[in-house]
mmCIF file of C-alpha atoms and ligand atoms in Angstrom:
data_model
loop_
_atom_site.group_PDB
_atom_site.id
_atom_site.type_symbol
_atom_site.label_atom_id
_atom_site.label_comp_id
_atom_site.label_asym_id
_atom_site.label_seq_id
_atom_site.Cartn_x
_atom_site.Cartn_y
_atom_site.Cartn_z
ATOM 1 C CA UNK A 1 91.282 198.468 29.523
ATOM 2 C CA UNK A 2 93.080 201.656 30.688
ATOM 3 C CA UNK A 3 94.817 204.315 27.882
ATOM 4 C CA UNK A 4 96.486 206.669 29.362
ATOM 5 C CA UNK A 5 98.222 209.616 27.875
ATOM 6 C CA UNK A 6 101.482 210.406 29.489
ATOM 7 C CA UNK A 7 102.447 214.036 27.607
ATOM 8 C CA UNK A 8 105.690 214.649 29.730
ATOM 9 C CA UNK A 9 106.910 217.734 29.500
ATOM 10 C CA UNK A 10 104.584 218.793 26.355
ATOM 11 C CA UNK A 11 102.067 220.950 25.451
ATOM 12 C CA UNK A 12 100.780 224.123 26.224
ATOM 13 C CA UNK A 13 97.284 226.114 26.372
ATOM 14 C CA UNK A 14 96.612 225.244 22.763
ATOM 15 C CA UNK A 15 97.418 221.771 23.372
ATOM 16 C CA UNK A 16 93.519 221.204 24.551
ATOM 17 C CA UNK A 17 92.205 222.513 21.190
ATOM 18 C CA UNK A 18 92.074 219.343 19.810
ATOM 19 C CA UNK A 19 90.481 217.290 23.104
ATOM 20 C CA UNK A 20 87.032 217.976 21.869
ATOM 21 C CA UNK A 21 87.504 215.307 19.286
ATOM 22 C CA UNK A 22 88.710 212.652 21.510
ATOM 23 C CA UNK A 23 85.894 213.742 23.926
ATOM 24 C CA UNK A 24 83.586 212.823 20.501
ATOM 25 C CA UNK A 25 85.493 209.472 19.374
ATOM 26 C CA UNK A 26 84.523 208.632 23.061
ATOM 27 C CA UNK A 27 81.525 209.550 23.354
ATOM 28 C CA UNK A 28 80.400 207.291 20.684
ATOM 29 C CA UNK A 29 82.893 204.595 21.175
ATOM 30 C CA UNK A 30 80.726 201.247 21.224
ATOM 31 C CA UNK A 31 82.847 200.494 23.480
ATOM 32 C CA UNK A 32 83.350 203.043 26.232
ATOM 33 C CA UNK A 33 81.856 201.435 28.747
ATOM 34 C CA UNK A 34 84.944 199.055 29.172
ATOM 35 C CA UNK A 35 87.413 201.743 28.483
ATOM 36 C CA UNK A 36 89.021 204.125 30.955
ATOM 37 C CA UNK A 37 90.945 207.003 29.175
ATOM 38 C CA UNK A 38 93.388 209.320 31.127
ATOM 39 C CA UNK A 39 94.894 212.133 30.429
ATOM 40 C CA UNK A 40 98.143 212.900 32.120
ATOM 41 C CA UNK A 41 99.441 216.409 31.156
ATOM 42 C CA UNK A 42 102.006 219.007 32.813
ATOM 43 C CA UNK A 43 101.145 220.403 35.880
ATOM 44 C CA UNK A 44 100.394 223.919 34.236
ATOM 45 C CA UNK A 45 97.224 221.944 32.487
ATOM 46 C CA UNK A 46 95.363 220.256 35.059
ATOM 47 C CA UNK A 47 93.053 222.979 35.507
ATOM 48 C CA UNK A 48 92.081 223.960 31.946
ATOM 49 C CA UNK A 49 91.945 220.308 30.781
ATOM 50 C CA UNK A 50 89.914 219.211 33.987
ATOM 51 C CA UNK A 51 87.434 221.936 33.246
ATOM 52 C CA UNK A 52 87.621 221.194 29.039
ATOM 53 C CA UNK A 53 86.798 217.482 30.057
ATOM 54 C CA UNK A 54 83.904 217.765 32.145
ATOM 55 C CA UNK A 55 81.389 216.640 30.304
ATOM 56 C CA UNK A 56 82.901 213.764 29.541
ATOM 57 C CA UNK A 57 84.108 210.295 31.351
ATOM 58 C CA UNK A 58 87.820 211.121 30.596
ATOM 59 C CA UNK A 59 89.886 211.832 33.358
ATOM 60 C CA UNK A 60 93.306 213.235 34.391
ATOM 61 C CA UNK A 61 95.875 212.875 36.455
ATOM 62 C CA UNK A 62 99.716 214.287 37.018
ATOM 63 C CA UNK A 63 102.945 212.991 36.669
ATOM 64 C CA UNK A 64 104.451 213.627 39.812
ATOM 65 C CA UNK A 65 104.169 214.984 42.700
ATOM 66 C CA UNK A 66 106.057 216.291 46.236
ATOM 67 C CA UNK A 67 106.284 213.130 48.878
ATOM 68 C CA UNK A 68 105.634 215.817 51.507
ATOM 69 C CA UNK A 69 101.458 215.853 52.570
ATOM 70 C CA UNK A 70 101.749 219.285 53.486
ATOM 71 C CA UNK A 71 102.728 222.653 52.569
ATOM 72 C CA UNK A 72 106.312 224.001 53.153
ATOM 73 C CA UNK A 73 109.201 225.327 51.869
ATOM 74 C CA UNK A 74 109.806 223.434 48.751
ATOM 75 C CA UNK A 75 110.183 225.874 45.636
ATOM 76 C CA UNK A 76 109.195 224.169 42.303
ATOM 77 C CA UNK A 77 106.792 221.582 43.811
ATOM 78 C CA UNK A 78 103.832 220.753 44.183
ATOM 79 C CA UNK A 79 102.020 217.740 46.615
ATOM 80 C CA UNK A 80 99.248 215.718 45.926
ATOM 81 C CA UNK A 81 96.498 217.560 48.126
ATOM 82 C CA UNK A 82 97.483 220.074 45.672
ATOM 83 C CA UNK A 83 96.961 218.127 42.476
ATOM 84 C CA UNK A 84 93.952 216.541 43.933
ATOM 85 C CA UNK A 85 92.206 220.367 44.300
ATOM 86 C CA UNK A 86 92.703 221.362 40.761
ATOM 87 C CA UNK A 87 90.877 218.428 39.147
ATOM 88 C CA UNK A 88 93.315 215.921 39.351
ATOM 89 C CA UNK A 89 92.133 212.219 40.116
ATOM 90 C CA UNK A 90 95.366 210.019 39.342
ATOM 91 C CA UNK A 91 99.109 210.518 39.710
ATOM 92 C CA UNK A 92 102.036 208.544 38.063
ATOM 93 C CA UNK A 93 104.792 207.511 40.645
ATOM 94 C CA UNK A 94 108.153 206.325 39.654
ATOM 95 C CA UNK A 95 108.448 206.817 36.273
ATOM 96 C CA UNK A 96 111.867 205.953 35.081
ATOM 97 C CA UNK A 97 112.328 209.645 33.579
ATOM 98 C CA UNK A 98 111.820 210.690 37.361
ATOM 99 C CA UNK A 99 113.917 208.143 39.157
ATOM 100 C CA UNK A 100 116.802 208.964 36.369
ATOM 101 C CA UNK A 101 116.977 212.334 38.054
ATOM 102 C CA UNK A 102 117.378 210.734 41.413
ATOM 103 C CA UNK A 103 114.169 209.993 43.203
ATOM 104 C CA UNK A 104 114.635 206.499 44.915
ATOM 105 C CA UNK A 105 112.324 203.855 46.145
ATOM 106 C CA UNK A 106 111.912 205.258 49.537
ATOM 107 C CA UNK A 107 110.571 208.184 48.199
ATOM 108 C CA UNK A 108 108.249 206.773 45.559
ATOM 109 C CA UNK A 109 106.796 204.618 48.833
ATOM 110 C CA UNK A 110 106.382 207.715 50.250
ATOM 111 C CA UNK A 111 104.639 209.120 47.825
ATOM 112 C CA UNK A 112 102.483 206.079 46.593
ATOM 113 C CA UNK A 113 101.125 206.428 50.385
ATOM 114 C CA UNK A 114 100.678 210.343 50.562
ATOM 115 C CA UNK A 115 98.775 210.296 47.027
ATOM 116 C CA UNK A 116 96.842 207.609 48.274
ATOM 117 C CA UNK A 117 95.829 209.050 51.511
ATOM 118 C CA UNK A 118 95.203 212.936 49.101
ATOM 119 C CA UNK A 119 92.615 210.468 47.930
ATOM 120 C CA UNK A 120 94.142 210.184 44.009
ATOM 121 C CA UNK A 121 94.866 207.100 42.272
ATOM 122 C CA UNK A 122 98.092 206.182 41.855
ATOM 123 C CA UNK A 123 100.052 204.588 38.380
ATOM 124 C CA UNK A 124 103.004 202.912 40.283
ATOM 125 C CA UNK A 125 105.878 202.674 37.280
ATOM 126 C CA UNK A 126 108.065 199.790 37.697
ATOM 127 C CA UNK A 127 111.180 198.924 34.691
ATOM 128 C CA UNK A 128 114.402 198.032 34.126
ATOM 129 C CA UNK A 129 116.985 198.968 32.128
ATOM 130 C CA UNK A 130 118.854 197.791 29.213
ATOM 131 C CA UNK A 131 121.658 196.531 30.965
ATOM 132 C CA UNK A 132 119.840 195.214 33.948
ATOM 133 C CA UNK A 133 117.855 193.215 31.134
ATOM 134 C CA UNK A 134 120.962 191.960 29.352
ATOM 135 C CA UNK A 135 122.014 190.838 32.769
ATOM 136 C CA UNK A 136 118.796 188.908 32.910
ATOM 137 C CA UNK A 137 118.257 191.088 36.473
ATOM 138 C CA UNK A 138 114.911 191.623 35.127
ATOM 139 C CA UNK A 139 112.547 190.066 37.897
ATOM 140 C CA UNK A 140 114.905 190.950 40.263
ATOM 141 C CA UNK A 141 114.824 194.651 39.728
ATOM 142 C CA UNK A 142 111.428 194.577 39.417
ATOM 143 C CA UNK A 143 110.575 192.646 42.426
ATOM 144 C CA UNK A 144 112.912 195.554 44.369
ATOM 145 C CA UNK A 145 110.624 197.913 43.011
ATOM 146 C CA UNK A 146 107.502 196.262 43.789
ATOM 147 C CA UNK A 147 108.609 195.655 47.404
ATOM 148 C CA UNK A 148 109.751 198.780 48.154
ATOM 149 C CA UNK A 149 107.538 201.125 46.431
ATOM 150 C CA UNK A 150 104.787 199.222 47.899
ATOM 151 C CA UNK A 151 106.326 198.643 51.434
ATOM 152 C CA UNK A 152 103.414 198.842 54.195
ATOM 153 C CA UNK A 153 100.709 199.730 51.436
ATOM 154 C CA UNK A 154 97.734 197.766 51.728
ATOM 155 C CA UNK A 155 96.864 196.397 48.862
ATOM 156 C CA UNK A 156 94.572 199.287 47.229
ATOM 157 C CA UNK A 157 92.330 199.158 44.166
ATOM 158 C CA UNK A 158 93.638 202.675 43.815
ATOM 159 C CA UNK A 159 96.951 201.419 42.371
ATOM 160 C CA UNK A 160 97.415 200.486 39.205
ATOM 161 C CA UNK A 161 100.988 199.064 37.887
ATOM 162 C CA UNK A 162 102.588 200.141 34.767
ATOM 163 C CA UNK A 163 104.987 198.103 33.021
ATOM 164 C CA UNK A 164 107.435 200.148 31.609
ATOM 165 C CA UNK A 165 111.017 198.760 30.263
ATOM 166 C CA UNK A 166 113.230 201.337 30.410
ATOM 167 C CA UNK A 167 114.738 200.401 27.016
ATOM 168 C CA UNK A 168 111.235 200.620 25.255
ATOM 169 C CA UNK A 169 110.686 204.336 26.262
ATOM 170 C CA UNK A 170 111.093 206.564 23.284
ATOM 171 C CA UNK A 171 112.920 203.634 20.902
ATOM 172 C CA UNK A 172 110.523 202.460 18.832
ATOM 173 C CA UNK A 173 111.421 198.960 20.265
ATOM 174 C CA UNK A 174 108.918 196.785 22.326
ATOM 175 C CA UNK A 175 109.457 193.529 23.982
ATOM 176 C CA UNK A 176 108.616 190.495 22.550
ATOM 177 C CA UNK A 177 104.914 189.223 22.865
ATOM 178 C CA UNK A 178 106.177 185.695 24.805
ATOM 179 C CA UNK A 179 108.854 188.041 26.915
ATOM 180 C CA UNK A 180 106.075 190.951 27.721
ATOM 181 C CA UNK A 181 103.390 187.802 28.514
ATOM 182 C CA UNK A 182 105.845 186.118 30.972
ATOM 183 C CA UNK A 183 107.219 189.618 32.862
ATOM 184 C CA UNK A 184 102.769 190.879 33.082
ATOM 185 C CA UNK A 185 102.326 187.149 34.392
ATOM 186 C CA UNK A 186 105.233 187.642 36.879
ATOM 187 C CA UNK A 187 103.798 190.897 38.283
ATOM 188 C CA UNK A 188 100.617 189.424 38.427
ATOM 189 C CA UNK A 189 101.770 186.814 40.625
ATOM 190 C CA UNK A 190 104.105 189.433 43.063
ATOM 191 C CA UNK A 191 100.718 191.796 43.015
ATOM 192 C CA UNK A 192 97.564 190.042 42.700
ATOM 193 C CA UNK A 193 93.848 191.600 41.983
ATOM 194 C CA UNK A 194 95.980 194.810 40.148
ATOM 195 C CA UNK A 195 95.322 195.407 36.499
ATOM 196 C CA UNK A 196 98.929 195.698 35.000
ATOM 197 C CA UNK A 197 99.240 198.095 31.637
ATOM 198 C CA UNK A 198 102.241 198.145 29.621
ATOM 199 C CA UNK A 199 104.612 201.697 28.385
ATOM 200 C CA UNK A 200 106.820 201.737 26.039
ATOM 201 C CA UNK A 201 106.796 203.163 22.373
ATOM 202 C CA UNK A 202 103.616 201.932 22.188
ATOM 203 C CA UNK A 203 101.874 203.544 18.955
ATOM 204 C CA UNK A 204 98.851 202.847 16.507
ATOM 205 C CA UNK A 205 101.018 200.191 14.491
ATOM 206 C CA UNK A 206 102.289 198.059 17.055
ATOM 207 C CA UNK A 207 98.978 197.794 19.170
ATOM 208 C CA UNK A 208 97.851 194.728 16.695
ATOM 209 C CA UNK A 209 100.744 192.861 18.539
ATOM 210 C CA UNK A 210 100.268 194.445 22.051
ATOM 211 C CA UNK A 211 96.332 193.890 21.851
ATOM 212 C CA UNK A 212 97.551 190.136 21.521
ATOM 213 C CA UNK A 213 98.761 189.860 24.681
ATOM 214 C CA UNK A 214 95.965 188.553 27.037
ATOM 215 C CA UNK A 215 97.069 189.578 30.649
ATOM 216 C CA UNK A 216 97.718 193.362 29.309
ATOM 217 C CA UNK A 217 95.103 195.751 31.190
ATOM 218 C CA UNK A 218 96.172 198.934 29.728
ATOM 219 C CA UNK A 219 98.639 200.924 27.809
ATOM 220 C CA UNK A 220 100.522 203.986 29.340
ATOM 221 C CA UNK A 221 101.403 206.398 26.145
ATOM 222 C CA UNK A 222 103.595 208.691 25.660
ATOM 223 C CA UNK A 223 105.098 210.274 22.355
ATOM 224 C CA UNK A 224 102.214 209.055 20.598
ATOM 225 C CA UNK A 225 99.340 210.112 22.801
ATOM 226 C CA UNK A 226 99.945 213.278 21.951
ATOM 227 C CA UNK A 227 98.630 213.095 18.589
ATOM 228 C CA UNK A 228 95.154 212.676 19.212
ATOM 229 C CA UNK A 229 94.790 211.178 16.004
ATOM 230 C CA UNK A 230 96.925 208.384 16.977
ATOM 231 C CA UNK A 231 95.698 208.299 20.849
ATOM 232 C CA UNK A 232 92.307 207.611 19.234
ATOM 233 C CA UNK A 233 93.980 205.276 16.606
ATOM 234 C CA UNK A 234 95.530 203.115 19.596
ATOM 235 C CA UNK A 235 92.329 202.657 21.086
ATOM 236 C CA UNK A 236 90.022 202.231 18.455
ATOM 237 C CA UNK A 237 92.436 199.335 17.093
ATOM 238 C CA UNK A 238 92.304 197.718 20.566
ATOM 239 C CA UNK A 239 89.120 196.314 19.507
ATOM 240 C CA UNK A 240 89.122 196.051 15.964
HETATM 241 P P1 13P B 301 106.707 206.537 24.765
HETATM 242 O O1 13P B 301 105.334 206.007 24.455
HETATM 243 O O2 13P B 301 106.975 207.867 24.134
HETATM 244 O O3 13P B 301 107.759 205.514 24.497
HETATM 245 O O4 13P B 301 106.749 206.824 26.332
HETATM 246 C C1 13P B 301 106.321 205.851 27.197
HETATM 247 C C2 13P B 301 106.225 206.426 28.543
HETATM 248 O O5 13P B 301 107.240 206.768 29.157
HETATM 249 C C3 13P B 301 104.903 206.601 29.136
HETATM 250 O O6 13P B 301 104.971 206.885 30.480
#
């Protein structure tokens, strides 16, 4: 099973002061050895996180990067190569907060290929949104995304896929367990051999119900993993 914290744009240097103790719920975690926790910060704490976390089997990654390979002219960015040589070991591609501001699914191919090829893992987002839902466009948009952010990628253990409803982000609201079971299965079937986590408002009260769900391989986190008291929560109740 796969936790991984997504902080978005939060955090800053004193952010980390609190990692020791999820570095200690870890390393005593009966479980650990079937757990893979990852911390995806800002940029600006790749470095200072990679370094706080060495001793430790959590990793991080970003979430983002340039679809360019190499350097060049593009002011505010940052490629994978680049991520990759300041500790990072995953990025997340294609999260809906990203394509809202415009990045399309030729560019999170691109991308999914370059970070690939910078040798990081890659957490390939796929959603839809409310209204493609109530227009019951839901396979449909995702099997767009699937196709075309995967286009000429061969099948890689290096991806992982994360479910993420657009409607679930930051609501409070999750899908129901029979609706989430049915969309993992369907994913499963378009992609097979990938483990498939779930995002969306996912916190330490409603992982009794998302634990439930059998063909779930991981939870992406946001608002809550940011609490570690509630990232360690989440996981910890996992297996209770
Ligand atoms: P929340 O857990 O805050 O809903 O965010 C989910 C998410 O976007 C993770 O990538």
């Amino acid at each position: 099973m796969y936790f991984i914290a997504n902080w978005k744009m939060f955090g800053g240097l004193n952010s980390l002061n609190s990692l020791h103790k999820v570095m200690k719920f870890f390393k005593t975690f009966k479980k650990k050895r079937i757990v893979k926790v990852i911390y995806c910060p800002p940029n600006t704490l790749i470095r200072p996180m990679t370094k706080k976390l060495k001793n430790s089997k959590i990793e991080v990654g970003a979430q983002n990067c340039h679809e360019k390979l190499e350097y060049g002219a593009f002011t505010g960015s940052v490629n994978s190569k680049m991520l990759k040589s300041v500790g990072a070991k995953y990025v997340i591609i294609g999260h809906s907060e990203v394509r809202k501001a415009g990045e399309n699914n030729r560019l999170i191919n691109l991308k999914i290929k370059n970070s690939l090829s910078s040798g990081l893992k890659v957490i390939f987002c796929i959603g839809e949104t409310l209204k493609e839902k109530r227009k019951k466009l839901t396979k449909k948009v995702l099997n767009q995304q699937i196709a075309s952010g995967l286009k000429k990628i061969k099948k890689s253990k290096n991806i992982l896929i994360a479910y993420e409803p657009v409607w679930a982000i930051g609501t409070g609201i999750i899908p129901k367990k029979k609706e989430l079971f049915e969309t993992i299965t369907f994913i499963k079937k378009k992609i097979k051999n990938l483990k498939v986590l779930y995002g969306g408002s996912v916190n330490s009260d409603n992982i009794n119900q998302l634990k439930l769900i059998e063909n779930i391989d991981g939870f992406l986190i946001g608002g809550a993993s940011q609490d570690h008291k509630k990232f360690i929560d989440i996981i910890k109740k996992t297996y209770n």
